[in-house]
Amino acid sequence: MLCARLVIAFCAVCLTSLTALPASANCRIHRETGKCINVRPDQISRPDYAVGDIFPVYEHNMLLNIDRYGLKPVDGTWRYYRSGSDIYKVDALTFEVLEIIRNARLR
């Protein structure tokens, strides 16, 4: 009886490990160290705006000091705007979000 319980418990552990998400699913790479930081799914926040959304440029400040954030220089008809901890690359004519830079920090 004890042996059967151990086998059932062992099989339950095996099945749990097979159905669990891989460790890389919650891995976020630290920008400075390059190490993987595991983030629980309930701690991952969604950006305020998605790619393709119209960004409210008159409600946010355009970033002028992009070197402080380590961003690429502006070389087209787009600008950088900040909302919360995210930076958005926004088309200057249509105000459409082109790219999202998550959790941007000063460097």
mmCIF file of C-alpha atoms in Angstrom:
data_model
loop_
_atom_site.group_PDB
_atom_site.id
_atom_site.type_symbol
_atom_site.label_atom_id
_atom_site.label_comp_id
_atom_site.label_asym_id
_atom_site.label_seq_id
_atom_site.Cartn_x
_atom_site.Cartn_y
_atom_site.Cartn_z
ATOM 1 C CA MET A 1 0.000 0.000 0.000
ATOM 2 C CA LEU A 2 2.812 2.395 0.905
ATOM 3 C CA CYS A 3 4.614 1.517 -2.330
ATOM 4 C CA ALA A 4 1.489 2.297 -4.377
ATOM 5 C CA ARG A 5 1.164 5.694 -2.680
ATOM 6 C CA LEU A 6 4.799 6.498 -3.433
ATOM 7 C CA VAL A 7 4.355 5.541 -7.084
ATOM 8 C CA ILE A 8 1.230 7.710 -7.382
ATOM 9 C CA ALA A 9 2.976 10.644 -5.694
ATOM 10 C CA PHE A 10 6.018 10.218 -7.951
ATOM 11 C CA CYS A 11 3.820 10.108 -11.084
ATOM 12 C CA ALA A 12 1.981 13.253 -9.970
ATOM 13 C CA VAL A 13 5.304 15.065 -9.580
ATOM 14 C CA CYS A 14 6.425 13.867 -13.024
ATOM 15 C CA LEU A 15 3.198 15.017 -14.677
ATOM 16 C CA THR A 16 3.383 18.393 -12.949
ATOM 17 C CA SER A 17 6.914 18.968 -14.179
ATOM 18 C CA LEU A 18 5.945 17.974 -17.724
ATOM 19 C CA THR A 19 3.032 20.400 -17.903
ATOM 20 C CA ALA A 20 4.784 23.313 -16.218
ATOM 21 C CA LEU A 21 5.969 26.211 -18.343
ATOM 22 C CA PRO A 22 9.656 26.256 -19.189
ATOM 23 C CA ALA A 23 11.812 28.534 -17.070
ATOM 24 C CA SER A 24 12.491 30.755 -20.073
ATOM 25 C CA ALA A 25 8.780 31.648 -20.357
ATOM 26 C CA ASN A 26 9.075 34.094 -17.446
ATOM 27 C CA CYS A 27 12.671 35.112 -18.085
ATOM 28 C CA ARG A 28 13.429 38.801 -18.550
ATOM 29 C CA ILE A 29 17.006 39.745 -19.451
ATOM 30 C CA HIS A 30 18.619 42.360 -17.209
ATOM 31 C CA ARG A 31 19.988 45.095 -19.471
ATOM 32 C CA GLU A 32 23.215 45.718 -17.574
ATOM 33 C CA THR A 33 24.206 42.212 -16.455
ATOM 34 C CA GLY A 34 22.621 40.115 -19.213
ATOM 35 C CA LYS A 35 21.318 37.669 -16.590
ATOM 36 C CA CYS A 36 17.877 36.084 -16.653
ATOM 37 C CA ILE A 37 15.465 37.439 -14.060
ATOM 38 C CA ASN A 38 12.391 35.293 -13.442
ATOM 39 C CA VAL A 39 9.188 37.313 -13.248
ATOM 40 C CA ARG A 40 5.914 35.846 -12.021
ATOM 41 C CA PRO A 41 3.079 36.155 -14.559
ATOM 42 C CA ASP A 42 0.989 38.226 -12.129
ATOM 43 C CA GLN A 43 3.795 40.826 -11.955
ATOM 44 C CA ILE A 44 3.978 41.415 -15.708
ATOM 45 C CA SER A 45 2.117 44.591 -16.632
ATOM 46 C CA ARG A 46 0.757 45.463 -20.029
ATOM 47 C CA PRO A 47 1.842 48.698 -21.717
ATOM 48 C CA ASP A 48 -0.632 51.580 -21.749
ATOM 49 C CA TYR A 49 -0.729 51.588 -25.576
ATOM 50 C CA ALA A 50 -0.134 48.870 -28.167
ATOM 51 C CA VAL A 51 1.668 49.039 -31.496
ATOM 52 C CA GLY A 52 -0.766 50.550 -33.995
ATOM 53 C CA ASP A 53 -2.695 52.562 -31.389
ATOM 54 C CA ILE A 54 -3.000 56.326 -31.725
ATOM 55 C CA PHE A 55 -0.786 57.860 -29.034
ATOM 56 C CA PRO A 56 -2.139 60.981 -27.261
ATOM 57 C CA VAL A 57 0.917 63.170 -27.924
ATOM 58 C CA TYR A 58 -0.667 66.247 -26.363
ATOM 59 C CA GLU A 59 -1.042 64.462 -23.015
ATOM 60 C CA HIS A 60 2.613 63.340 -22.766
ATOM 61 C CA ASN A 61 5.995 64.995 -23.112
ATOM 62 C CA MET A 62 8.236 64.265 -26.054
ATOM 63 C CA LEU A 63 11.663 63.001 -24.989
ATOM 64 C CA LEU A 64 14.439 65.356 -25.991
ATOM 65 C CA ASN A 65 17.263 63.806 -23.954
ATOM 66 C CA ILE A 66 17.268 60.390 -25.630
ATOM 67 C CA ASP A 67 20.964 59.816 -24.862
ATOM 68 C CA ARG A 68 20.080 59.526 -21.178
ATOM 69 C CA TYR A 69 17.921 56.492 -22.003
ATOM 70 C CA GLY A 70 20.367 54.864 -24.428
ATOM 71 C CA LEU A 71 17.933 55.215 -27.336
ATOM 72 C CA LYS A 72 18.811 55.301 -31.016
ATOM 73 C CA PRO A 73 18.882 58.788 -32.570
ATOM 74 C CA VAL A 74 15.741 59.959 -34.360
ATOM 75 C CA ASP A 75 16.386 59.508 -38.081
ATOM 76 C CA GLY A 76 12.911 59.782 -39.553
ATOM 77 C CA THR A 77 9.464 61.226 -39.055
ATOM 78 C CA TRP A 78 8.964 59.675 -35.637
ATOM 79 C CA ARG A 79 9.554 60.807 -32.051
ATOM 80 C CA TYR A 80 9.982 59.275 -28.597
ATOM 81 C CA TYR A 81 7.337 59.809 -25.898
ATOM 82 C CA ARG A 82 7.182 58.478 -22.353
ATOM 83 C CA SER A 83 4.162 57.104 -20.516
ATOM 84 C CA GLY A 84 4.814 55.579 -17.097
ATOM 85 C CA SER A 85 7.950 53.449 -17.247
ATOM 86 C CA ASP A 86 7.578 52.776 -20.982
ATOM 87 C CA ILE A 87 8.874 54.767 -23.939
ATOM 88 C CA TYR A 88 6.942 54.821 -27.198
ATOM 89 C CA LYS A 89 8.298 55.407 -30.684
ATOM 90 C CA VAL A 90 5.483 57.403 -32.315
ATOM 91 C CA ASP A 91 4.984 58.544 -35.912
ATOM 92 C CA ALA A 92 5.140 62.359 -35.954
ATOM 93 C CA LEU A 93 2.434 62.729 -38.613
ATOM 94 C CA THR A 94 -0.159 60.083 -37.717
ATOM 95 C CA PHE A 95 0.670 59.691 -33.971
ATOM 96 C CA GLU A 96 0.602 55.911 -34.428
ATOM 97 C CA VAL A 97 2.689 53.825 -31.990
ATOM 98 C CA LEU A 98 5.495 52.181 -33.971
ATOM 99 C CA GLU A 99 7.447 50.506 -31.164
ATOM 100 C CA ILE A 100 7.329 50.085 -27.386
ATOM 101 C CA ILE A 101 10.453 50.156 -25.223
ATOM 102 C CA ARG A 102 9.460 48.519 -21.923
ATOM 103 C CA ASN A 103 10.667 49.593 -18.478
ATOM 104 C CA ALA A 104 13.056 52.272 -19.714
ATOM 105 C CA ARG A 105 15.397 53.675 -17.103
ATOM 106 C CA LEU A 106 17.850 56.527 -17.058
ATOM 107 C CA ARG A 107 21.430 55.483 -17.765
#
